[in-house]
Amino acid sequence: MAVGMHKILVIGIGIFVSCLLLQCEQVDAKEYIVGDEKRWSPDANLTQWTEGKKFKAGDVLVFKYSKDPFLMVAAVRDKYLFEKCDLYAGAINIYRSGNDHVVLEKGTTYFAPYLTPYCENGMKLTIDVE
Ligand SMILES: *[C@@H]1O[C@H](CO)[C@@H](O)[C@H](O)[C@H]1NC(C)=O
């Protein structure tokens, strides 16, 4: 019995170590603060922020903002609704904590403040995940 437990422990450690060596996806995942020092705010140039970044599935976006209800984040997968800022109809998720961690999935996801008027004013984020 004791020997069995010992073997399981060794196998567990072996998996953990090879995971580190092979850079399992989770170890490799990056975390991005949206907008960098400007955070998730109308002052951030989100188009510029995404330039040169290569997002992967499993990467994490962190939306940081004061508890301004107007900044609550809607995630949308429908481009048409996103372009219209019709987030009520299109949202697949709403984030409202002010320190929201969003794990990226393959494909294109769009983010914008859930409530008007920031979306209409151009505060929009398009994330392409290969
Ligand atoms: C944001 O950045 C893009 C690309 O660098 C630029 O073309 C655009 O004019 C900027 N927008 C604002 C509002 O500064």
CSV table of C-alpha atoms and ligand atoms in Angstrom, one decimal:
chain,number,residue,atom,x,y,z
A,1,MET,CA,0.0,0.0,0.0
A,2,ALA,CA,2.7,2.5,1.0
A,3,VAL,CA,4.8,1.5,-2.0
A,4,GLY,CA,1.8,2.1,-4.3
A,5,MET,CA,1.3,5.6,-2.9
A,6,HIS,CA,5.0,6.3,-3.4
A,7,LYS,CA,4.8,5.2,-7.1
A,8,ILE,CA,1.8,7.5,-7.7
A,9,LEU,CA,3.7,10.4,-6.2
A,10,VAL,CA,6.8,9.8,-8.4
A,11,ILE,CA,4.6,9.5,-11.5
A,12,GLY,CA,2.9,12.8,-10.5
A,13,ILE,CA,6.2,14.6,-10.1
A,14,GLY,CA,7.4,13.1,-13.4
A,15,ILE,CA,4.3,14.5,-15.2
A,16,PHE,CA,4.7,17.9,-13.6
A,17,VAL,CA,8.4,18.1,-14.5
A,18,SER,CA,8.0,17.0,-18.1
A,19,CYS,CA,5.1,19.5,-18.3
A,20,LEU,CA,7.6,22.3,-17.4
A,21,LEU,CA,10.2,21.0,-19.8
A,22,LEU,CA,7.8,20.7,-22.7
A,23,GLN,CA,6.1,24.0,-21.9
A,24,CYS,CA,2.6,22.8,-21.6
A,25,GLU,CA,0.1,25.2,-23.0
A,26,GLN,CA,-0.8,26.5,-19.6
A,27,VAL,CA,2.8,27.2,-18.6
A,28,ASP,CA,3.2,28.9,-21.9
A,29,ALA,CA,0.1,31.1,-21.7
A,30,LYS,CA,0.6,34.8,-21.5
A,31,GLU,CA,-1.3,37.3,-19.5
A,32,TYR,CA,-2.0,40.7,-21.1
A,33,ILE,CA,-3.2,43.8,-19.3
A,34,VAL,CA,-5.6,45.4,-21.8
A,35,GLY,CA,-4.5,48.9,-22.6
A,36,ASP,CA,-1.3,48.6,-20.6
A,37,GLU,CA,-0.9,51.5,-18.3
A,38,LYS,CA,-4.1,53.2,-19.5
A,39,ARG,CA,-6.0,50.0,-18.6
A,40,TRP,CA,-9.5,49.5,-19.9
A,41,SER,CA,-10.5,53.1,-20.4
A,42,PRO,CA,-11.7,55.4,-23.1
A,43,ASP,CA,-8.2,56.9,-23.2
A,44,ALA,CA,-6.5,53.7,-24.3
A,45,ASN,CA,-5.9,53.3,-28.0
A,46,LEU,CA,-7.0,49.7,-28.3
A,47,THR,CA,-6.2,49.4,-32.0
A,48,GLN,CA,-2.7,50.4,-31.3
A,49,TRP,CA,-2.6,48.1,-28.3
A,50,THR,CA,-3.3,45.0,-30.3
A,51,GLU,CA,-0.8,45.8,-33.0
A,52,GLY,CA,2.1,43.4,-33.1
A,53,LYS,CA,0.5,41.0,-30.5
A,54,LYS,CA,-0.1,37.4,-31.3
A,55,PHE,CA,-2.8,36.0,-29.1
A,56,LYS,CA,-3.0,32.2,-28.5
A,57,ALA,CA,-5.8,30.1,-27.1
A,58,GLY,CA,-5.3,29.9,-23.4
A,59,ASP,CA,-3.8,33.4,-23.1
A,60,VAL,CA,-5.5,35.6,-20.6
A,61,LEU,CA,-6.7,39.2,-21.1
A,62,VAL,CA,-7.0,41.2,-17.9
A,63,PHE,CA,-9.5,44.1,-18.0
A,64,LYS,CA,-8.7,46.5,-15.2
A,65,TYR,CA,-11.0,49.5,-14.5
A,66,SER,CA,-12.6,51.4,-11.7
A,67,LYS,CA,-16.0,50.1,-10.7
A,68,ASP,CA,-17.6,52.3,-13.3
A,69,PRO,CA,-20.7,50.4,-14.5
A,70,PHE,CA,-20.2,52.0,-17.9
A,71,LEU,CA,-16.9,50.1,-18.3
A,72,MET,CA,-18.3,46.6,-17.7
A,73,VAL,CA,-17.0,44.4,-20.5
A,74,ALA,CA,-19.2,42.5,-22.9
A,75,ALA,CA,-17.6,39.8,-25.0
A,76,VAL,CA,-19.2,39.3,-28.4
A,77,ARG,CA,-18.6,36.8,-31.2
A,78,ASP,CA,-21.0,38.3,-33.7
A,79,LYS,CA,-19.1,40.9,-35.8
A,80,TYR,CA,-22.3,42.6,-37.1
A,81,LEU,CA,-23.7,43.1,-33.6
A,82,PHE,CA,-20.4,44.3,-32.4
A,83,GLU,CA,-20.1,46.9,-35.2
A,84,LYS,CA,-23.6,48.2,-34.3
A,85,CYS,CA,-22.6,48.1,-30.6
A,86,ASP,CA,-25.7,46.0,-30.0
A,87,LEU,CA,-24.2,44.3,-27.1
A,88,TYR,CA,-27.4,43.3,-25.2
A,89,ALA,CA,-28.3,41.0,-28.0
A,90,GLY,CA,-24.8,39.7,-28.8
A,91,ALA,CA,-23.0,39.2,-25.5
A,92,ILE,CA,-21.7,35.8,-24.8
A,93,ASN,CA,-20.3,37.0,-21.5
A,94,ILE,CA,-20.4,40.1,-19.3
A,95,TYR,CA,-17.6,40.9,-17.0
A,96,ARG,CA,-18.1,43.4,-14.2
A,97,SER,CA,-15.5,43.0,-11.4
A,98,GLY,CA,-13.0,45.6,-12.6
A,99,ASN,CA,-10.3,43.0,-12.6
A,100,ASP,CA,-11.6,40.6,-15.1
A,101,HIS,CA,-9.6,37.7,-16.3
A,102,VAL,CA,-10.7,36.3,-19.7
A,103,VAL,CA,-9.2,33.2,-21.1
A,104,LEU,CA,-9.0,33.4,-24.9
A,105,GLU,CA,-10.5,30.8,-27.2
A,106,LYS,CA,-9.7,30.1,-30.8
A,107,GLY,CA,-11.3,32.5,-33.3
A,108,THR,CA,-12.3,36.1,-33.1
A,109,THR,CA,-13.8,37.7,-30.0
A,110,TYR,CA,-14.9,41.3,-29.7
A,111,PHE,CA,-14.9,43.3,-26.5
A,112,ALA,CA,-16.5,46.6,-25.7
A,113,PRO,CA,-18.0,48.3,-22.7
A,114,TYR,CA,-21.5,46.8,-22.2
A,115,LEU,CA,-23.3,50.1,-21.7
A,116,THR,CA,-23.4,53.1,-24.0
A,117,PRO,CA,-21.8,55.4,-24.9
A,118,TYR,CA,-18.2,54.2,-24.9
A,119,CYS,CA,-18.7,51.6,-27.6
A,120,GLU,CA,-20.3,54.1,-30.0
A,121,ASN,CA,-17.3,56.4,-29.3
A,122,GLY,CA,-15.0,53.8,-30.6
A,123,MET,CA,-13.8,51.9,-27.4
A,124,LYS,CA,-13.7,48.5,-29.0
A,125,LEU,CA,-11.3,45.7,-28.9
A,126,THR,CA,-11.0,42.9,-31.6
A,127,ILE,CA,-8.9,39.9,-30.6
A,128,ASP,CA,-8.0,37.3,-33.2
A,129,VAL,CA,-6.8,34.0,-31.8
A,130,GLU,CA,-5.0,31.7,-34.2
B,1,LIG,C1,-4.9,54.7,-32.5
B,1,LIG,O1,-3.8,54.0,-33.1
B,1,LIG,C2,-3.9,53.8,-34.5
B,1,LIG,C3,-2.8,52.9,-35.0
B,1,LIG,O2,-1.5,53.3,-34.4
B,1,LIG,C4,-4.0,55.2,-35.2
B,1,LIG,O3,-4.1,55.0,-36.6
B,1,LIG,C5,-5.2,55.9,-34.7
B,1,LIG,O4,-5.2,57.2,-35.2
B,1,LIG,C6,-5.1,56.1,-33.2
B,1,LIG,N1,-6.3,56.6,-32.7
B,1,LIG,C7,-6.4,57.6,-31.8
B,1,LIG,C8,-7.7,58.1,-31.4
B,1,LIG,O5,-5.4,58.2,-31.4
